[in-house]
Amino acid sequence: MLIVHCPVCGAEGDETDFHAAGEAHIRRPATLDPEHISDEQQRDYLFMRRNPKGLHFERWRCDRGCGKWFHAARDTATMEFKAFYLATELPPRELMEQATGEWVTFFKDKLKAAKTK
Amino acid sequence: MTSKPYRLGESFGHAIDRSRRVNFSFDGKQMPGYAGDTLASAVMANGQRVFGRSFKYHRPRGVVGLGSEEMNALVGVGEGSRHEPNLRATQVELHDGLVAVSQNRWPSLSFDIGSINNTLSRFFPGGFYYKTFMWPQKFWMSVYEPFIRRAAGLGKAPDGCDPDTYEHIHAHCDVLVVGGGVAGLAAAEAAAASGARVIICDENPQFGGWADIADGTIDGVAQSEWAQAKVQRLSEAENVHVLSRTTCVGHWQHNSLILFERVADHDPALLARGTPRHRLWKVRARQVILATGSIERPIAFANNDRPGIMLAGAARAFLTRYGVAPGSSGLVFTNNDDAYQTALALKQAGIQVRVVDSRSHVDSQLPTTARKAGIEIMAGSAIAAVESSFGGLDVTGVKVAPYRKGSGRVITETRIECDFIAMSGGFNPALHIWCHTGGKIRFDEALQSFRPDTHHDRIAAVGAANGTLALGGALNEAYAVGEAAGKAALPKSKAARPKVPKALQEVQQALESLWFSPATGKYNEGNKHFIDFQNDVTAADLELAQREGYESVEHTKRYTTFGMATDQGKTSNLNGLGVLAEATGKTIPQIGITTFRPPYTPFSFGSVAGPMTRQLFLPIRRTPIYEWHKSQAAQFEPIGQWRRAYTYPKPAEEKQASIAREILAVRNSVGLLDASTLGKIEIKGPDAAALLDRVYSNMFSTLKIGRCRYGLMMNELGFLIDDGVTVRLGEDHFLMHTTSGGADRVSAWLEEWLQTEWTDYKVFVTPVTEQWAQFAIAGPKARDVLRRLDPDFELSNEAFPHLSMKEGHLGRYPVRVFRISFSGELSYEVAVPANLGRGLWDEILTAGQDFGITVYGTEALHVLRAEKGYIVIGDETDGTVTPVDVGLDGLVSKKKSDFIGKRSLEQSFLKRTDRKQLVGLLTEDPSEVLPDGAYAVQEVKDKPPMEMIGQVTSSYFSPTLQRSIAMALIQSGRARMGETLSFPLDGKVVKAKIVDQVFYDKEGAQLNG
Amino acid sequence: MAELQYESALKGREASGLSIRLREIAERGMIDLRGFASDRKFMNAAKEILGVDLPKQPRTSNTWGEMRAFWLSTDQWLIICPRSKMAELLTALRKRLQGIHALAVDVSDMRSVLRLEGDGAREVLLKGCSLDLLSDEYSPGTVRRMRFAEIAALLHVVEEDMFDVYVFRSYAEYAWDFICATARPEAELRLFGKQDLAAS
Amino acid sequence: MKTRYSVFSLARNALNYHKDWERAWRSPAPKAEYDAIIVGAGGHGLATAYYLAKNHKMTNIAVVEKGWLGGGNTGRNTTIIRSNYLQDPSIAIYELARSLYENLSQELNYNVMFSARGVVMLCQTEHELRAFKRTAHANRLAGLDCRMITAAEVKQIVPIINDSPNCRYPILGAYYQPRGGTGRHDAVAWGYARGADSMGVDIIQNCEVTGIRRNGGAVSGIETTRGFIKSKKIAVVTAGHVSTIMQMAGVRMPIESQCLQALVSEPIKPVIDCVVMANTVHGYMSQSDKGELVIGGGTDPYNNYSQRGSFPALEHTVTALVETFPIISRLRMLRMWGGIVDMTGDRSPIIGKTDVEGLFVNCGWGTGGFKAIPGSGFVFADTIANDRPHPIAEPFGMNRFAEGRFIDESVAAAVAH
């Protein structure tokens, strides 16, 4: 049983008070450029998942609280939550750096961008 | 079996109340006992040792343990629907009238046909069934397996429904202490001192653990005295909750734990009164302290399973707690000092006793005291054989031989008469809960066992559970950990720390591991060294598994089933590892240990279901008109959690007849439908129209204020998921209708897109489904009924055309009226605040009387819409169907650059022209109604397989058209108009012609009437 | 046409022989109000019409006379008022909120309100919800959405031992039955504090 | 070839106190190179190896396993075997598997205890009834031996079922596959292992893959904790761990790894003789030959590699089954555990080649892989040997996700096991 913390309203509760909705930071190609989307892009958006063993970034909803969506960083091996952050945010910098597997490529330019700022 | 009295004098048995006799029966035999007895102690006090038969060989078995670790004495308790199988006699509290039966024997406990397996046991080595029962092939199911199934399975299930109740409770605490022995109580006191909220639980009725059978004093008083005083104080504290008869069955992520409280099992009077039988505690603890103690190890010697052979601690407890003597002359077999306390206790009770100690030198304090007391100690020796009476029902003596670690066979041996054996192979910390979420453990040489190492959660172990067996050490550890836990929970607490009490206890000499005691003759020839008693797994079985290549300890476990009995290996796991280590020349850590899985001890399914059974199993949603439907003897059908009226048969009216009657009423005069379950969502904001254009496949930004439009919703895969009529209430304000099942899903979905994708949109979404009761008044006379209801309400076609909406009053009732139709008739949907719903409903019925208004149910609704060729999400669609497939291409906007699902419609497979397309079907025989889901085939063959080209999605007999009609999804159906298809059914082939799916009023004259 | 017939979901239901008192609170007016707490224009307008500040603190409520404002989310409040006042209040709100991004909806009949009263009410609730009701967090005035038994609910701590549980109307009977089942005197218990030890 | 197991060999060995049994399989050291390497010694991997050796005479192959063979989902599932699916591709592969199960004990000379005690899939809502009727029509025309049965028949087959017409979800009928049933999960893995080993296949346990070496567009071998092993054909069959392994070859998968839990009761005398699945309330139950009630339900809603599930999911399942079988209320839960299941977007498996030459994958069996083991191994072996998808495997290629050509079984049932 996971104990989840909502970064929006601060409510803490059982996983059953929240709604888990899979991998975070997936961009919907049609929102960006509806005219030029390859079948492969559409497939990646709909189905391809990073699914790491270890640090993962996912979407949750404060179902029985403020009803807001948010992000969580969780270790899928130990089930420990590492951070909760807003649905419009990227993970804390140190977590982006700790990320492994497919996430590394995803965060690379994000980290660069953060540096140049 | 000896008949001499086994109950000792008053000076023994502090747990029983000799002034309160209770009568119970075991296998039909009436027996006396005392309040405070367990079933085990009471039966033994009556001179009976055999409690049951083992799983595989059906060997007679007696009590071995003291509590939940017991693996032999499993009994069935209670009768009929209150029967409960496989209970450990050592945990069953005796009460007057208790009825217990032994298990897994036939015809009787002392004579069991199944014990033939024992005689033939050499033919049933571990895993034998994988090697045989394969020939002839059909015999497996017809002969072999039925035999195996009947032979297996221990106790019987109760018959009938469980008459008792169960419940859950959620509890949060700062510190949860699991185990109420000396260490647990100490930790709880220390934690509570800081003011922290503490819950302490123990699976036994009394707290104290082994305090009453352990030597040594705390602050000058006996351990048990100290423990009772402590638990008394804790039970009075404001910030402590004390739970006895409560087992912590498991630890889950983030320190959430499940406690299983046996509230009323011990007292039938409570059950009779309706007290919940079990209560499941869902605890979230900031800190967890495990004081779960340790479990004594049996020793693997030849025929170590005979009734009368028990663990040393258990023997001691039966003596001191219940005043029950395990026998009249005994032998203590040990590799450690602790068991000497049992020897001394027995001696004190006037029972003849010798000690056989595998260690060559024993000169520490306890052995010395024993010698002084005149107890003979045979050091450096071990039991080589156990002699027993006919059928192995009783121990009659043993053979003792010199012991040399690792020696295979025995040369010299001495015979000793005895009628019971108390054995102790050392102690295993109870690690189970520590390991449930993956706590790390390490092997401890001194203990010759595993102990807690590190854990990622906020959890600690103290006392024996942590491998700290000595009293002083345990107390220091417990107070330190308890205090730390309290501090961690309440860092600011200024409370004074309790002082650690002074412990006095004899120093014990280290144990020496004894995994296998050599036997007379070659050990695996004939006599059995049991490792897992209940499952009859012997040392030889484990060794064989190794030789056959089942090397991983998990393989050995699964191949031999050791550790898989109802005690889950509490007494067998480590002994097994020891044997495997010696057999393979590896160390125990190299062998590894099998995973600990919840629960710690078995707990009832009833407690898991709690109160969520019968009418509370899952909620039923009722519309404001529900009671009326019931009063009309409506037949209901579940739509999601809703109960909707399916049809309203009049007395003695067939279901089909009432449905037809309802349909014709709508077609010819007027009908009334309770449509309250329809989803309703208010959507408002500058970007509301833009949002609708994104989530619907068709255009909504162009919708005029006050007008309604039917919309289609796809998921991102391009498949239909919902539909409904949306109304524009204002420039930036819409009211969306969804399917009954989709209401919650769709509103949550809109929120999701707004919050996570189109975050710049300024739109508020508020679901209002339950605010409104909503009724459809449909049929040529619908307008007349409304006029009768309120003459002033403007209803002319001009003022109130099809697909428009009006807000106002019908009489005094505030309403929203939508002119929309799902039946194809002139139809108004009236929405009224839910608490006024029943009132308006009755008014409509009155107003409609003269027009013969007829209430219709969901089935009539479905037929009506099918006659019109309207789709139903979930009937015509199944999650793989696009708007194009159902012929609604017109509702897929070409203008909008993006809406949900648009891009997926471009994927090659979704663009294919040979996809299944929605068409109408007319059977050649108009009276023939195609079954739902029937498949059409390319070509009828005399037998399967046949190539299927599509299936019926809806099929009815249309009372309006006086013939059957159907809709179907058929491969390139629209190109096949006029073609006749074949539907092979059981024993016949139905032919049907492909037609347009609109069967009734194609030009929509009725609707606009 | 006859008078308005008002019928709440639990009309006529009475609970007797429970370890606590249980009844339905009907005839309430309720408005679901959406707007941004960060939008001063909106907050002022709401205050002006309701006479009470919309709480910004999660899980809190503000009361002024017979007017109550529950915090539901960062952009959502539930306004509680006498049913008789609801219509005019809603009209006033909508009028005053014109030109401001907001949404005010009458939801008076959308939820049923079950009131639990008496010593031990918290324990009864704990048989169906996982909140830490015994902590100071749940003092009078606290409002929180929760999962109660199998359904969504809204909890309002009215007083130390008085609680209103708001459930969607269609679930009212289920919630009622659940409380009746768990509040039987035979199942009564207290958490923490003095306990009777099992007699030996 | 190994000495055959039989009642005679058992007796012969018994007289000798079982001293002469030979090993069921060797534990060889890895060779430098193999014609093919299968990663993952679960049921699917071992079956693949067995059929590669038997049907395609590829015996210079290895199966490498991080832990102990059969230790993943093969040894953790509820062993339901059925083939009454809705979509043609599913019917084809599951029925192939089911029919192979019929003779598997004899084929392997190892008793896998396949017992066709029948699978009863309850219909508890009108909608479910309609869905199963449709499946029944499809299955009949596909030639499966299945049929709809009435509530009364259900009660006959399963006397302990709650047949009260006023319970929350009354039984309206059921979809019945008489030749479905259960098997002994460990025995399936061990039997295939013993069979493959006896044909010369190296099964290398405690050998973790740490990398997949590629030269350009093709694979050249695997890095393991026991050194580099060369091979031009690598087949990944690692269920819940497929994403992490495939990533070593730079291939991304449409997979989420979640925890599926199962549990057993204490053993009791027989009370239920078939498999009952109640999809509306998400629970299913059968009884093992040992007497344990074997119970399973749905997955946790989030990714999980810990093999430890969450209590609410389990509570949901048990509650449903107490309602469906009231007598279990007083029985006790003995043991619960979790497995890491690999869930695809359409809940159907992936079998076939990848964009990397010589790299094959067989995964995505999610919650229902055990029943498919023989068929899966059979067609996957053929696919590897001939370097093109076996006709039955073809629809399950990964390309379907880009084409929108899904094989969605949730259409037929809420849960697919």
PDB file of N, CA, C and O in Angstrom, chain A residues 97-111:
ATOM      1  N   GLU A  97      19.110  14.067 -12.944  1.00  0.00           N
ATOM      2  CA  GLU A  97      20.485  13.582 -13.101  1.00  0.00           C
ATOM      3  C   GLU A  97      20.603  12.116 -12.699  1.00  0.00           C
ATOM      4  O   GLU A  97      21.357  11.354 -13.288  1.00  0.00           O
ATOM      5  N   GLN A  98      19.792  11.703 -11.722  1.00  0.00           N
ATOM      6  CA  GLN A  98      19.859  10.302 -11.267  1.00  0.00           C
ATOM      7  C   GLN A  98      19.151   9.350 -12.230  1.00  0.00           C
ATOM      8  O   GLN A  98      19.355   8.134 -12.169  1.00  0.00           O
ATOM      9  N   ALA A  99      18.307   9.911 -13.085  1.00  0.00           N
ATOM     10  CA  ALA A  99      17.476   9.065 -13.952  1.00  0.00           C
ATOM     11  C   ALA A  99      18.341   8.100 -14.754  1.00  0.00           C
ATOM     12  O   ALA A  99      19.482   8.416 -15.105  1.00  0.00           O
ATOM     13  N   THR A 100      17.795   6.917 -15.023  1.00  0.00           N
ATOM     14  CA  THR A 100      18.554   5.910 -15.771  1.00  0.00           C
ATOM     15  C   THR A 100      17.793   5.501 -17.031  1.00  0.00           C
ATOM     16  O   THR A 100      16.676   5.934 -17.262  1.00  0.00           O
ATOM     17  N   GLY A 101      18.400   4.605 -17.806  1.00  0.00           N
ATOM     18  CA  GLY A 101      17.759   4.029 -18.984  1.00  0.00           C
ATOM     19  C   GLY A 101      17.257   5.085 -19.946  1.00  0.00           C
ATOM     20  O   GLY A 101      17.909   6.111 -20.178  1.00  0.00           O
ATOM     21  N   GLU A 102      16.075   4.838 -20.468  1.00  0.00           N
ATOM     22  CA  GLU A 102      15.489   5.716 -21.481  1.00  0.00           C
ATOM     23  C   GLU A 102      15.345   7.149 -20.998  1.00  0.00           C
ATOM     24  O   GLU A 102      15.331   8.088 -21.789  1.00  0.00           O
ATOM     25  N   TRP A 103      15.212   7.308 -19.679  1.00  0.00           N
ATOM     26  CA  TRP A 103      14.989   8.663 -19.158  1.00  0.00           C
ATOM     27  C   TRP A 103      16.205   9.553 -19.388  1.00  0.00           C
ATOM     28  O   TRP A 103      16.071  10.768 -19.518  1.00  0.00           O
ATOM     29  N   VAL A 104      17.384   8.969 -19.426  1.00  0.00           N
ATOM     30  CA  VAL A 104      18.595   9.779 -19.569  1.00  0.00           C
ATOM     31  C   VAL A 104      18.498  10.633 -20.829  1.00  0.00           C
ATOM     32  O   VAL A 104      18.611  11.851 -20.791  1.00  0.00           O
ATOM     33  N   THR A 105      18.213   9.967 -21.944  1.00  0.00           N
ATOM     34  CA  THR A 105      18.117  10.708 -23.218  1.00  0.00           C
ATOM     35  C   THR A 105      17.046  11.793 -23.116  1.00  0.00           C
ATOM     36  O   THR A 105      17.238  12.909 -23.587  1.00  0.00           O
ATOM     37  N   PHE A 106      15.927  11.456 -22.458  1.00  0.00           N
ATOM     38  CA  PHE A 106      14.830  12.423 -22.384  1.00  0.00           C
ATOM     39  C   PHE A 106      15.234  13.674 -21.610  1.00  0.00           C
ATOM     40  O   PHE A 106      14.910  14.798 -22.002  1.00  0.00           O
ATOM     41  N   PHE A 107      15.989  13.483 -20.535  1.00  0.00           N
ATOM     42  CA  PHE A 107      16.299  14.632 -19.674  1.00  0.00           C
ATOM     43  C   PHE A 107      17.537  15.400 -20.139  1.00  0.00           C
ATOM     44  O   PHE A 107      17.787  16.511 -19.683  1.00  0.00           O
ATOM     45  N   LYS A 108      18.323  14.810 -21.059  1.00  0.00           N
ATOM     46  CA  LYS A 108      19.602  15.432 -21.416  1.00  0.00           C
ATOM     47  C   LYS A 108      19.426  16.903 -21.784  1.00  0.00           C
ATOM     48  O   LYS A 108      19.954  17.801 -21.130  1.00  0.00           O
ATOM     49  N   ASP A 109      18.566  17.149 -22.799  1.00  0.00           N
ATOM     50  CA  ASP A 109      18.413  18.552 -23.242  1.00  0.00           C
ATOM     51  C   ASP A 109      17.731  19.397 -22.163  1.00  0.00           C
ATOM     52  O   ASP A 109      18.021  20.571 -22.001  1.00  0.00           O
ATOM     53  N   LYS A 110      16.862  18.798 -21.377  1.00  0.00           N
ATOM     54  CA  LYS A 110      16.212  19.548 -20.297  1.00  0.00           C
ATOM     55  C   LYS A 110      17.270  20.073 -19.326  1.00  0.00           C
ATOM     56  O   LYS A 110      17.264  21.237 -18.936  1.00  0.00           O
ATOM     57  N   LEU A 111      18.232  19.196 -19.009  1.00  0.00           N
ATOM     58  CA  LEU A 111      19.281  19.602 -18.079  1.00  0.00           C
ATOM     59  C   LEU A 111      20.147  20.679 -18.703  1.00  0.00           C
ATOM     60  O   LEU A 111      20.506  21.659 -18.057  1.00  0.00           O
TER      61      LEU A 111
END
